[in-house]
mmCIF file of C-alpha atoms in Angstrom:
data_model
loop_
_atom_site.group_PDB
_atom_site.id
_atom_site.type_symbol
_atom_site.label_atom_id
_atom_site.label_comp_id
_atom_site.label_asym_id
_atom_site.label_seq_id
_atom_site.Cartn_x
_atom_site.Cartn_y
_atom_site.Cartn_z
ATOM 1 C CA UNK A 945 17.352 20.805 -7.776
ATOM 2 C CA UNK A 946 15.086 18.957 -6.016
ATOM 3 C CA UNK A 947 11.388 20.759 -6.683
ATOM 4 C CA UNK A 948 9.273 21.042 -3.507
ATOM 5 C CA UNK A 949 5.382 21.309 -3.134
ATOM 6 C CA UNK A 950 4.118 23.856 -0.455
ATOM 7 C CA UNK A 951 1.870 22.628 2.297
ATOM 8 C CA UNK A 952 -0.493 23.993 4.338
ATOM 9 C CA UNK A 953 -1.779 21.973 7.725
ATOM 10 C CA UNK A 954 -4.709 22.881 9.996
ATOM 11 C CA UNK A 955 -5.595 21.530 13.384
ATOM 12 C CA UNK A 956 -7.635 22.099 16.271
ATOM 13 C CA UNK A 957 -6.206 23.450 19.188
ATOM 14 C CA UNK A 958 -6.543 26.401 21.541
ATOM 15 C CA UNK A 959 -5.511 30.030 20.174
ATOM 16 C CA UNK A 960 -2.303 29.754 22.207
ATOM 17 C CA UNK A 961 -1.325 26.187 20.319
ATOM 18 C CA UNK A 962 -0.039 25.231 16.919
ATOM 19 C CA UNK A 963 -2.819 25.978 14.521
ATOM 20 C CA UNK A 964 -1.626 26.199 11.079
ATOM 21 C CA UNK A 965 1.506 24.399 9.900
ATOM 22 C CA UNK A 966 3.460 25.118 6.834
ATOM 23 C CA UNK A 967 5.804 22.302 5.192
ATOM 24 C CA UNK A 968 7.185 21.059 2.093
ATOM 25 C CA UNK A 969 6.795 17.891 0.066
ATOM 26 C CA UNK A 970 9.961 17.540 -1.901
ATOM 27 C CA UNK A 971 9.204 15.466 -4.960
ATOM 28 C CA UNK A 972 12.374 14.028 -5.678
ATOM 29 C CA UNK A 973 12.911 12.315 -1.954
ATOM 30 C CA UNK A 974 10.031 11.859 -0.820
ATOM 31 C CA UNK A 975 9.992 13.781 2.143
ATOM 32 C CA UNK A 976 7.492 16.231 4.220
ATOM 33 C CA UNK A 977 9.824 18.889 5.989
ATOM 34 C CA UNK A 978 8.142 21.605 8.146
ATOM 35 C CA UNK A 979 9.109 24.863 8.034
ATOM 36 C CA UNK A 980 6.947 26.788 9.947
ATOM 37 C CA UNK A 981 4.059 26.769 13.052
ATOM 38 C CA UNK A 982 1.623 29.782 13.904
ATOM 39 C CA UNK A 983 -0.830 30.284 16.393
ATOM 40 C CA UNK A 984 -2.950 32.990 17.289
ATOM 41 C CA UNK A 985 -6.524 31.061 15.837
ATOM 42 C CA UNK A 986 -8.499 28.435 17.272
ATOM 43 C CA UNK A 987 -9.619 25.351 15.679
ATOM 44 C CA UNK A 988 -8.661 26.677 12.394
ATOM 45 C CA UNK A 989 -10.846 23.528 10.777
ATOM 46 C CA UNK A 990 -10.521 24.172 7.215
ATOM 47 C CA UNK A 991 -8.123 25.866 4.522
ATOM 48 C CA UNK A 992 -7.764 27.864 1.119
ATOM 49 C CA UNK A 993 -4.690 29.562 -0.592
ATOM 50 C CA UNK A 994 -5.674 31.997 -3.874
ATOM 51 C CA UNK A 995 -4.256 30.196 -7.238
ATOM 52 C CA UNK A 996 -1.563 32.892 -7.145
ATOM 53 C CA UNK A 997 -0.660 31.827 -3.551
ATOM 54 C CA UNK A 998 -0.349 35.280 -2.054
ATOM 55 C CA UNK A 999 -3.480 34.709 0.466
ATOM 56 C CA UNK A 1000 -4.800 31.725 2.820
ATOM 57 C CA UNK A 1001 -8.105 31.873 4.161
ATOM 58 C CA UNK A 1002 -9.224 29.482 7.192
ATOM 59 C CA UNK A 1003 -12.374 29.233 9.136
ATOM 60 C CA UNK A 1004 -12.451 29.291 13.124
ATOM 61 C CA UNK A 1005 -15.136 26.828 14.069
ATOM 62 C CA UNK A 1006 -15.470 28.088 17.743
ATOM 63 C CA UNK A 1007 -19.279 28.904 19.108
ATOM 64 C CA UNK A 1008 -18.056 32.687 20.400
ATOM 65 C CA UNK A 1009 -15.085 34.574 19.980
ATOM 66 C CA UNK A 1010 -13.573 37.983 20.797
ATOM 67 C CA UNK A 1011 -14.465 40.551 18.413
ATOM 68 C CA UNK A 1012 -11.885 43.457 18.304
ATOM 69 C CA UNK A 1013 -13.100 45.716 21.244
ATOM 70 C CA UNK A 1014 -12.373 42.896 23.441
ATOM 71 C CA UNK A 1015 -15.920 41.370 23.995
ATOM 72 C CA UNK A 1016 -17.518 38.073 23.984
ATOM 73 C CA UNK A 1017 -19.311 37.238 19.990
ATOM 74 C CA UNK A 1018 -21.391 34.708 18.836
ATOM 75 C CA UNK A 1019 -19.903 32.261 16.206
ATOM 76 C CA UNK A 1020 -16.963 31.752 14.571
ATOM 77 C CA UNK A 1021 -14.662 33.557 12.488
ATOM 78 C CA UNK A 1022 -13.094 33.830 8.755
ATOM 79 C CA UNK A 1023 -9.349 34.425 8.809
ATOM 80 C CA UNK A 1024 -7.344 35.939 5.982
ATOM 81 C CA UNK A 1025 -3.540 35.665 6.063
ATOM 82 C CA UNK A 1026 -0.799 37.767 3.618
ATOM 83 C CA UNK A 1027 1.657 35.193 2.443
ATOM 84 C CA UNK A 1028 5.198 37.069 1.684
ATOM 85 C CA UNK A 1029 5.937 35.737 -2.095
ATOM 86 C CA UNK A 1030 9.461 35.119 -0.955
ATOM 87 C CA UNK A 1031 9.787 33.953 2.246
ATOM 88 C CA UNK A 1032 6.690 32.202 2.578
ATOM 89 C CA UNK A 1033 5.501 33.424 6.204
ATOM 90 C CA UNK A 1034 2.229 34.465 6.825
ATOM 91 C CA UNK A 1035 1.879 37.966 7.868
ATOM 92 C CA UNK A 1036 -1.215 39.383 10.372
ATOM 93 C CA UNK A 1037 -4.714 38.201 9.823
ATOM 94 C CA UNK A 1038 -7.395 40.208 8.951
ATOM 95 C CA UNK A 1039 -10.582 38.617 10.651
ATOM 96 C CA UNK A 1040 -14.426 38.634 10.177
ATOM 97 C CA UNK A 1041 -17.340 37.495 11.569
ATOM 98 C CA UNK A 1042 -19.756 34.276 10.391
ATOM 99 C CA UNK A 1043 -22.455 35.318 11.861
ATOM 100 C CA UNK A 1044 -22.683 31.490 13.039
ATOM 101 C CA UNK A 1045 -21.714 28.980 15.036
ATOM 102 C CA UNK A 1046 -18.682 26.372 14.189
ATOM 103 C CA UNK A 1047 -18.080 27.867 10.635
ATOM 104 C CA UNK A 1048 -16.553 24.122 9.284
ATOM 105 C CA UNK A 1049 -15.852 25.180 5.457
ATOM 106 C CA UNK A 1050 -14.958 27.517 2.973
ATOM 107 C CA UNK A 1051 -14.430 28.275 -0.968
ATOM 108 C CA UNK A 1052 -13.942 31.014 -3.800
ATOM 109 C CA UNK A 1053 -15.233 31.261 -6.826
ATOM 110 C CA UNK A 1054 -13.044 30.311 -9.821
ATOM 111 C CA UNK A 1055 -12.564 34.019 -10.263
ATOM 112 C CA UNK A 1056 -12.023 34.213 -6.571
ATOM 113 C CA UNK A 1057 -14.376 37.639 -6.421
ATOM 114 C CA UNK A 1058 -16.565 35.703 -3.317
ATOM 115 C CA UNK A 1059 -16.214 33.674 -0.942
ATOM 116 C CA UNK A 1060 -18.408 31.240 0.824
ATOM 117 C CA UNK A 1061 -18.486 30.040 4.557
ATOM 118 C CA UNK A 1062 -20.303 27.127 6.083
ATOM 119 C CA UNK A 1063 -21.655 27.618 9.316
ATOM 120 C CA UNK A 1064 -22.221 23.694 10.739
ATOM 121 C CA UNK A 1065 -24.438 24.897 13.963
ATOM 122 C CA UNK A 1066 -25.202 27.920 12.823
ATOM 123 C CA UNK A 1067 -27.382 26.393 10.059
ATOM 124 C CA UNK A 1068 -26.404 29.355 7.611
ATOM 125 C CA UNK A 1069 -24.224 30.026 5.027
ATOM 126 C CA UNK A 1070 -21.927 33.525 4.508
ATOM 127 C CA UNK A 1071 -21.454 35.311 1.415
ATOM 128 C CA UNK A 1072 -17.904 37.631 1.251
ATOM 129 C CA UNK A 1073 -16.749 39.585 -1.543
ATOM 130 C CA UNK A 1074 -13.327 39.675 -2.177
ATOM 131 C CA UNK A 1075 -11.867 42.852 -2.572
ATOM 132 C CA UNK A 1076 -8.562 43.645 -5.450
ATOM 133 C CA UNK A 1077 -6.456 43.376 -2.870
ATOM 134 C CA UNK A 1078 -7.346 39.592 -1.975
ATOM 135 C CA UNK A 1079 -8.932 40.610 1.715
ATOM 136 C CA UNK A 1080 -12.925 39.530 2.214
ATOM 137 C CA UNK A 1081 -15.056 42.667 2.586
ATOM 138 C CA UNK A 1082 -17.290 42.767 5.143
ATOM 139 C CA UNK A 1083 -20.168 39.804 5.221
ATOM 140 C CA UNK A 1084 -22.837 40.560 2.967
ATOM 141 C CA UNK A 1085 -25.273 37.722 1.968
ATOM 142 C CA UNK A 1086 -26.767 35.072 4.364
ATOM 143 C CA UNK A 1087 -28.783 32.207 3.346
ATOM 144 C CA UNK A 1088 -30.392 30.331 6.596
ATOM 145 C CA UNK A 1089 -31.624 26.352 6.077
ATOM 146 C CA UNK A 1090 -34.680 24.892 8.229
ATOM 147 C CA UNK A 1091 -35.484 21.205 8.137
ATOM 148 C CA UNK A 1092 -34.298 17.970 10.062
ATOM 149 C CA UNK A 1093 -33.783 14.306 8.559
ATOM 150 C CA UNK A 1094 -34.330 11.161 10.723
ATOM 151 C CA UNK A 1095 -31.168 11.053 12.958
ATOM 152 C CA UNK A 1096 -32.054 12.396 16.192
ATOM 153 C CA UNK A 1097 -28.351 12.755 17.445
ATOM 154 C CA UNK A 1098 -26.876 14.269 14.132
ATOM 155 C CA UNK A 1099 -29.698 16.071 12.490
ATOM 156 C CA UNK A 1100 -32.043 17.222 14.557
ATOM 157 C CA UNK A 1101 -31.754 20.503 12.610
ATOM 158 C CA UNK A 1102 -29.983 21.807 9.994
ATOM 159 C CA UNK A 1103 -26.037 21.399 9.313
ATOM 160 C CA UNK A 1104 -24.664 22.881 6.352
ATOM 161 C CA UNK A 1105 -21.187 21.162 6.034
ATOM 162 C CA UNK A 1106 -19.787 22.718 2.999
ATOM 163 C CA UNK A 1107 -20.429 25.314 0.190
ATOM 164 C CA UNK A 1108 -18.597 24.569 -3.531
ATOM 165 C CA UNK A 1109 -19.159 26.598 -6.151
ATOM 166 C CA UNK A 1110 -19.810 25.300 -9.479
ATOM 167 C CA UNK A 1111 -16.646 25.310 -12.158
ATOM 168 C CA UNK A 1112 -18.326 28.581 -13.839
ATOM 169 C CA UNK A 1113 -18.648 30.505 -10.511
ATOM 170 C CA UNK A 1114 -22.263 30.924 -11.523
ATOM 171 C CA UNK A 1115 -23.732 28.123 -8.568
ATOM 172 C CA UNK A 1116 -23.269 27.749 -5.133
ATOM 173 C CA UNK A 1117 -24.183 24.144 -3.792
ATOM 174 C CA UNK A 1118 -24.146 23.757 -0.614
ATOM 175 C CA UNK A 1119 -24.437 19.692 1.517
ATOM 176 C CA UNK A 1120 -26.585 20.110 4.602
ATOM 177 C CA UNK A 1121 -26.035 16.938 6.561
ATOM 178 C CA UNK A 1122 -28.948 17.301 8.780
ATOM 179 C CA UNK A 1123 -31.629 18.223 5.936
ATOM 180 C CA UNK A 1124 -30.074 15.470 3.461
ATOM 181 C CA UNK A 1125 -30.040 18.001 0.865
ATOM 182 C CA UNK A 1126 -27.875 19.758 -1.272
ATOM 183 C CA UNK A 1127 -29.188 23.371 -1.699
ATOM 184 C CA UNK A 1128 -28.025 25.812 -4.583
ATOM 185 C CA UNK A 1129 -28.124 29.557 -4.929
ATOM 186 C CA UNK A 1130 -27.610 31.203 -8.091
ATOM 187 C CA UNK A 1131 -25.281 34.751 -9.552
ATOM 188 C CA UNK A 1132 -27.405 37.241 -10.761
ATOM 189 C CA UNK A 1133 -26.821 39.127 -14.034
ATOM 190 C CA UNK A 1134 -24.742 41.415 -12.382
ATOM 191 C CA UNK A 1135 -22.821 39.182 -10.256
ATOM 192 C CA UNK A 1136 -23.480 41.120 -7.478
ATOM 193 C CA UNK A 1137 -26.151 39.159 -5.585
ATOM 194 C CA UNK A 1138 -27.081 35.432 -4.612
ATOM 195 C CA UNK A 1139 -30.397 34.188 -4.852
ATOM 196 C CA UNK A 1140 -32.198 30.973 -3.787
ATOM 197 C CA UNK A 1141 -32.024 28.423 -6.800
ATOM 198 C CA UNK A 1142 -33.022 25.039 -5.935
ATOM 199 C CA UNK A 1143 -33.059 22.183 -3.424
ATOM 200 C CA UNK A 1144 -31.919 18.327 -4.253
ATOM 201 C CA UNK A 1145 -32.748 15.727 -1.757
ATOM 202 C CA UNK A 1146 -30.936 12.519 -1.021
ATOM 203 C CA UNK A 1147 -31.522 8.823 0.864
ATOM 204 C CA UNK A 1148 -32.911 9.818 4.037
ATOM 205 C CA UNK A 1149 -30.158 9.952 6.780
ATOM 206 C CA UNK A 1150 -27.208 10.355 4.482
ATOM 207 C CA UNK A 1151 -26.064 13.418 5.639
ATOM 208 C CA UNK A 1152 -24.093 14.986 2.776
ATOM 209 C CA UNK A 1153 -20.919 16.681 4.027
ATOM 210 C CA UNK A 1154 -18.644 17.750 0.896
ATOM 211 C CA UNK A 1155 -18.945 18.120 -3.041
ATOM 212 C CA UNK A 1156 -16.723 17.698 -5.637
ATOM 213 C CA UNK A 1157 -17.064 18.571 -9.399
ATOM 214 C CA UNK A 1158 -15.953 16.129 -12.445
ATOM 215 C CA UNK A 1159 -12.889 18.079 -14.273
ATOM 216 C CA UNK A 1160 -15.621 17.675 -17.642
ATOM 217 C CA UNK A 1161 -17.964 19.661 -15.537
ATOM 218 C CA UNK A 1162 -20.519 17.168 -16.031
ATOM 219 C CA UNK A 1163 -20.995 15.271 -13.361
ATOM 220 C CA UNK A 1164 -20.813 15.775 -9.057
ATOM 221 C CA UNK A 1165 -20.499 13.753 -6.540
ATOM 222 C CA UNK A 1166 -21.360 14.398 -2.746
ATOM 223 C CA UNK A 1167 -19.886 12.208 -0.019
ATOM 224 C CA UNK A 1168 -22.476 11.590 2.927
ATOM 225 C CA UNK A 1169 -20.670 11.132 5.888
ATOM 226 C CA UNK A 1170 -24.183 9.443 8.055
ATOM 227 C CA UNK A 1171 -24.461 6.069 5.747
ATOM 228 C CA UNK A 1172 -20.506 5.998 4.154
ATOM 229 C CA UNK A 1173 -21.556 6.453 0.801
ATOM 230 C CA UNK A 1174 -20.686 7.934 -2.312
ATOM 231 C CA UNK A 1175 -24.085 9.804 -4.655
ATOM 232 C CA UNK A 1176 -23.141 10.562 -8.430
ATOM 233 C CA UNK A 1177 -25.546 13.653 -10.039
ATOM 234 C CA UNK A 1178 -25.353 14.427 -13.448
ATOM 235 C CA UNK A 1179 -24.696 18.252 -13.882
ATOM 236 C CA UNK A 1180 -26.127 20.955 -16.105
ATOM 237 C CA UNK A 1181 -26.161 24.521 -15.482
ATOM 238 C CA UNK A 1182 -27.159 24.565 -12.325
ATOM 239 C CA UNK A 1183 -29.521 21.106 -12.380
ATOM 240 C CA UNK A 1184 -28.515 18.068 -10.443
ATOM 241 C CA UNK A 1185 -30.027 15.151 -11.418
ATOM 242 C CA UNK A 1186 -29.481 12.061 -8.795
ATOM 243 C CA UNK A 1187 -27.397 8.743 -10.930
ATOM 244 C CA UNK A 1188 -26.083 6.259 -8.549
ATOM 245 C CA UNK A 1189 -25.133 6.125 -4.871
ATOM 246 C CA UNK A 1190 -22.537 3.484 -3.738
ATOM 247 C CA UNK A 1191 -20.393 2.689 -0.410
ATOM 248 C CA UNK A 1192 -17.669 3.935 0.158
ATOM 249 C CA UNK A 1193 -16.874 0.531 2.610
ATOM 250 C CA UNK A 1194 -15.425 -3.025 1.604
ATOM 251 C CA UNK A 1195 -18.720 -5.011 1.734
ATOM 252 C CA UNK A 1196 -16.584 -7.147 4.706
ATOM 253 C CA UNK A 1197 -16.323 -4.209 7.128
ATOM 254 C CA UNK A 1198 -19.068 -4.482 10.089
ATOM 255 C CA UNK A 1199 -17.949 -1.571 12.333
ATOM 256 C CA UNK A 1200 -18.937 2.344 12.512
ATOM 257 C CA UNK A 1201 -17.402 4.224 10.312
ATOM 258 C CA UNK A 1202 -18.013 8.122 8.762
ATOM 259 C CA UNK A 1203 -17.193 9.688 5.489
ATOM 260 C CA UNK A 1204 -15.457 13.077 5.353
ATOM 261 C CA UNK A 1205 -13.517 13.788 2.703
ATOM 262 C CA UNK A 1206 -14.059 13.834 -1.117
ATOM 263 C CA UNK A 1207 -11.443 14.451 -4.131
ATOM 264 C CA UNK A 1208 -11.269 13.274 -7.792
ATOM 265 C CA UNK A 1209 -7.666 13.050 -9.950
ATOM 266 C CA UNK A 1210 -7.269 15.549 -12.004
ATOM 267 C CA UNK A 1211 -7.561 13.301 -15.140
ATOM 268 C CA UNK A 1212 -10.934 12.560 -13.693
ATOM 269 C CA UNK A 1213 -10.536 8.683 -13.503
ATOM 270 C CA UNK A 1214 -10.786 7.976 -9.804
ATOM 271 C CA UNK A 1215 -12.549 9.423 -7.129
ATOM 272 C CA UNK A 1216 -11.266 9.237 -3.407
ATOM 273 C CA UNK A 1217 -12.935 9.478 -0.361
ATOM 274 C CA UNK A 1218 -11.547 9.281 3.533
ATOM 275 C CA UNK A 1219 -13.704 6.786 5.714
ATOM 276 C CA UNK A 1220 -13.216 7.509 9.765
ATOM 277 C CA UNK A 1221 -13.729 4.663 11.592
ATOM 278 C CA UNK A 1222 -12.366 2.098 8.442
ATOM 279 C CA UNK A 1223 -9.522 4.719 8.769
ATOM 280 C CA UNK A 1224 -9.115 4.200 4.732
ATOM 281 C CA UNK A 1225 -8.997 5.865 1.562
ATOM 282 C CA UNK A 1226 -11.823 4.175 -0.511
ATOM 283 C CA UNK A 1227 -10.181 4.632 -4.247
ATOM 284 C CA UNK A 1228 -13.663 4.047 -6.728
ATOM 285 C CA UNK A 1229 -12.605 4.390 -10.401
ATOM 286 C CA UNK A 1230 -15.125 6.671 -12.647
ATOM 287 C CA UNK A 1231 -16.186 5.356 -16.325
ATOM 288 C CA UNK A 1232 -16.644 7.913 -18.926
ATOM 289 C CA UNK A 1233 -20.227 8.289 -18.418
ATOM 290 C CA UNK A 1234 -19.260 9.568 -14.577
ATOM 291 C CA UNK A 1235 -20.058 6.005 -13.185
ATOM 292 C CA UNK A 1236 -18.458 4.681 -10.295
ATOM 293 C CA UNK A 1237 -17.059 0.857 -9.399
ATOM 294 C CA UNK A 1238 -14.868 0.120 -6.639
ATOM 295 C CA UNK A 1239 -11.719 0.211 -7.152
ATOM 296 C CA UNK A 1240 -9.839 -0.165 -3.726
ATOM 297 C CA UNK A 1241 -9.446 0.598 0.133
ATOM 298 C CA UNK A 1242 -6.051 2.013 1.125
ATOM 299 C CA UNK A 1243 -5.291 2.424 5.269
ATOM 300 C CA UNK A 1244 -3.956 6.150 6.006
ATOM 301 C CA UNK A 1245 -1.507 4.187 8.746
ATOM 302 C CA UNK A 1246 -3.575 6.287 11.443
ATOM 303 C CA UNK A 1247 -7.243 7.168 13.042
ATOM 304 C CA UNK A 1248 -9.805 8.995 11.851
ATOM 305 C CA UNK A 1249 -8.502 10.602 8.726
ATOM 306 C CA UNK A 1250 -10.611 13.625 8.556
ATOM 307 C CA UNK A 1251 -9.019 15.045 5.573
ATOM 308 C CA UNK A 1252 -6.762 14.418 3.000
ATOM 309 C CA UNK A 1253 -5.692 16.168 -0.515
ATOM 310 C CA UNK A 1254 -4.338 15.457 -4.185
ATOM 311 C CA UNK A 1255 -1.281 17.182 -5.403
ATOM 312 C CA UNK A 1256 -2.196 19.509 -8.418
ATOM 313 C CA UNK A 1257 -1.119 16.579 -10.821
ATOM 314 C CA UNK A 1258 -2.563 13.979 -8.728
ATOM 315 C CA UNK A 1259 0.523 12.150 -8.092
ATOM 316 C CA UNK A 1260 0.658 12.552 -4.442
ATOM 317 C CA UNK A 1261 -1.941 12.255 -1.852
ATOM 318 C CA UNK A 1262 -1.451 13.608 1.963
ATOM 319 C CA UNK A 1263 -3.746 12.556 4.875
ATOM 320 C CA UNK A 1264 -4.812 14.217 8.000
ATOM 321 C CA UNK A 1265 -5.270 11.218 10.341
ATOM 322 C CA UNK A 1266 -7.073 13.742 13.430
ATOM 323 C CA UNK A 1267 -6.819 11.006 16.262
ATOM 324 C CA UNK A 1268 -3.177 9.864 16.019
ATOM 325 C CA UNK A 1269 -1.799 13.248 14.854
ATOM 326 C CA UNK A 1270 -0.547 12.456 12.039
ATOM 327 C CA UNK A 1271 -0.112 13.324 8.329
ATOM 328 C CA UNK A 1272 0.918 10.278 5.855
ATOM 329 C CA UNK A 1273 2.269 11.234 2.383
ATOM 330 C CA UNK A 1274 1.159 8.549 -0.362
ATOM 331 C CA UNK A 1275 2.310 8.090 -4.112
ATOM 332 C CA UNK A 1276 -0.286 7.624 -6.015
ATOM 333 C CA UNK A 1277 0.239 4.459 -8.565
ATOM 334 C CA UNK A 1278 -0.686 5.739 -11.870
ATOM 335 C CA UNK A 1279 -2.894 2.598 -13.222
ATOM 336 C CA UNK A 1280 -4.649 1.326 -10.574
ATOM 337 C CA UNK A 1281 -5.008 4.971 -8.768
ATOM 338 C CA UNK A 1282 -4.552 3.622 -5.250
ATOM 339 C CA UNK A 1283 -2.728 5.535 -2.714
ATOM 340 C CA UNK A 1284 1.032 3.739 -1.791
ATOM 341 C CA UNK A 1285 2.726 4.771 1.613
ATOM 342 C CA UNK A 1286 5.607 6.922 0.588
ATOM 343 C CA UNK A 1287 7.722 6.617 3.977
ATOM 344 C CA UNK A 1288 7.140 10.065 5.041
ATOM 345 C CA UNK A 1289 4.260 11.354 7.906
ATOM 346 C CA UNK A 1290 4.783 14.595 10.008
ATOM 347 C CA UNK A 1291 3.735 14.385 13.720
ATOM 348 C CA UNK A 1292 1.154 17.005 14.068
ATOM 349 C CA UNK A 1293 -1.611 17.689 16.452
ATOM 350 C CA UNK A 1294 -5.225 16.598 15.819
ATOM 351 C CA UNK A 1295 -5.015 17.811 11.986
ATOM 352 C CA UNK A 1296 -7.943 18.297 10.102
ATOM 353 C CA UNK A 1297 -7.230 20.384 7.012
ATOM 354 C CA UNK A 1298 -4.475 20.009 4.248
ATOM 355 C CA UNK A 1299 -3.915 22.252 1.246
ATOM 356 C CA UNK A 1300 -1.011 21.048 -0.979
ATOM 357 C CA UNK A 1301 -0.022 23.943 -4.041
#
């Protein structure tokens, strides 16, 4: 029997279009097969699905919406969506406000008892807990960021671009592309609050935009979309302390190009990142002391890859190529870690998220 990897597609589009896309990878062939299309959210821009795969979360990065009485609301929205364990379909969304404008991101803690949303122009970040029965409660914490960093058309005020919670759901870092910082709140005692922890600045104009953790938990790196490079910390409970910052670019390339995403293999050897404008995977290989050297530059065979994701044993890789709506499945060759075109892409419109479980 030929085993089959569920995937989950975002894309930005009107409430009346294709938002969310659910497919298949099947493992043995090769192939991406859809198997389903829903609308009824706008620019869904970002994805989750709970580790027992019963829930998906997404983020509506829209400027207003239309609360449930019918009227006009400022910012976006978090959506939650029942998945039926057999069949697979989403069932009604349950919907919440962010309390800001073009909510871009969102995670869970490991124990998936919060839940954290990035609002990009909203220059906040939202705090849900997560109730037994998977559903958000009700917003409760907001942390708003004021500062600027030197690039007059992209930060000319805050932009928090992401919130990632550390591996021990104790931290909450969040990149802010227009402050150039990385700014971390801390879990009380009782786990039932979120408190301002520190701040950790980077290269002026690098404009952080996502995080990702080492699998040994000591080490993170932050991809800054502004100046296409790559900034190693060292970790410790909650400390960062800044190691190396490389690009994520063959020294050759001349033209404009912006970093989006960031992921690391599961055996923690390589780190990839998604350049837009390169339109490339940038594969850098990580020593055992967290180091990084480059280690390749793989085309996603479309424009402006905005997103992309590892398979949970980091033998696949899927890109979400926004401006030639399309996703490209890869094999990823074991040795060398670079992405290889696997003869498979789905035609899907301007996609920007992918989730593959």
């Amino acid at each position: 029997m030929t085993k089959a990897l569920e995937i989950w597609i975002s894309a930005y589009g009107a409430k009346n279009e294709v938002g969310i896309t659910r497919a298949e990878l099947l493992t043995d062939t090769a192939e991406l097969v859809k198997t389903a299309e829903y609308g009824n959210i706008e620019n869904p821009s970002f994805l989750r699905v709970n580790k027992s795969g019963t829930r998906l979360y997404a983020v509506s990065e829209v400027e207003e919406h239309i609360d449930v009485d019918g009227d006009k609301a400022e910012g976006g929205q978090l959506a939650s969506f029942p998945i039926d364990a057999e069949t697979r379909k989403l069932g009604p969304g349950q919907y919440h406000p962010t309390h800001g404008a073009h909510p871009c991101h969102l995670s869970l803690t490991p124990e998936e008892d919060w839940l954290a949303v990035a609002n990009y122009s909203g220059e906040s970040i939202m705090l849900y807990p997560v109730r037994a029965d998977e559903r958000p409660g009700p917003p409760s914490i907001r942390f708003r960021h004021t500062g600027s960093g030197p690039d007059a058309d992209r930060q000319q005020a805050p932009h928090p671009h992401s919130a990632t919670f550390s591996p021990d759901g104790q931290y909450l870092f969040v990149a802010d592309l227009g402050m150039d910082k990385i700014m971390t709140y801390a879990r009380d005692t009782e786990g039932s609050q979120w408190v301002a922890h520190d701040a950790t600045s980077l290269e002026a104009g690098a404009g952080p935009r996502h995080l990702v953790f080492h699998p040994s938990g000591k080490a993170l790196y932050a991809v800054n979309e502004l100046n296409s490079t790559v900034t190693h910390f060292a970790y410790e409970e909650g400390k960062l302390t800044r190691e190396e910052t490389i690009s994520t670019l063959p020294s050759s390339f001349a033209g404009e190009s912006w970093c989006a995403e960031i992921a690391v293999s599961p055996d923690g050897r390589f780190l990839y990142v998604s350049n837009r404008g390169h339109d490339s995977i940038g594969v850098l290989a990580v020593d055992e002391s967290g180091k990084l050297n480059p280690a390749g530059y793989v085309s996603t065979r479309g424009k402006f890859p905005r997103h992309f994701a590892l398979s949970p044993d980091g033998q696949w890789l899927i890109a979400a190529n926004q401006n030639s709506d399309s996703v490209v499945l890869f094999r990823i060759e074991p040795q060398s870690g670079l992405p290889v075109f696997a003869g498979a892409e789905l035609t899907v419109s301007k996609p920007v998220c992918v989730v593959i479980r």
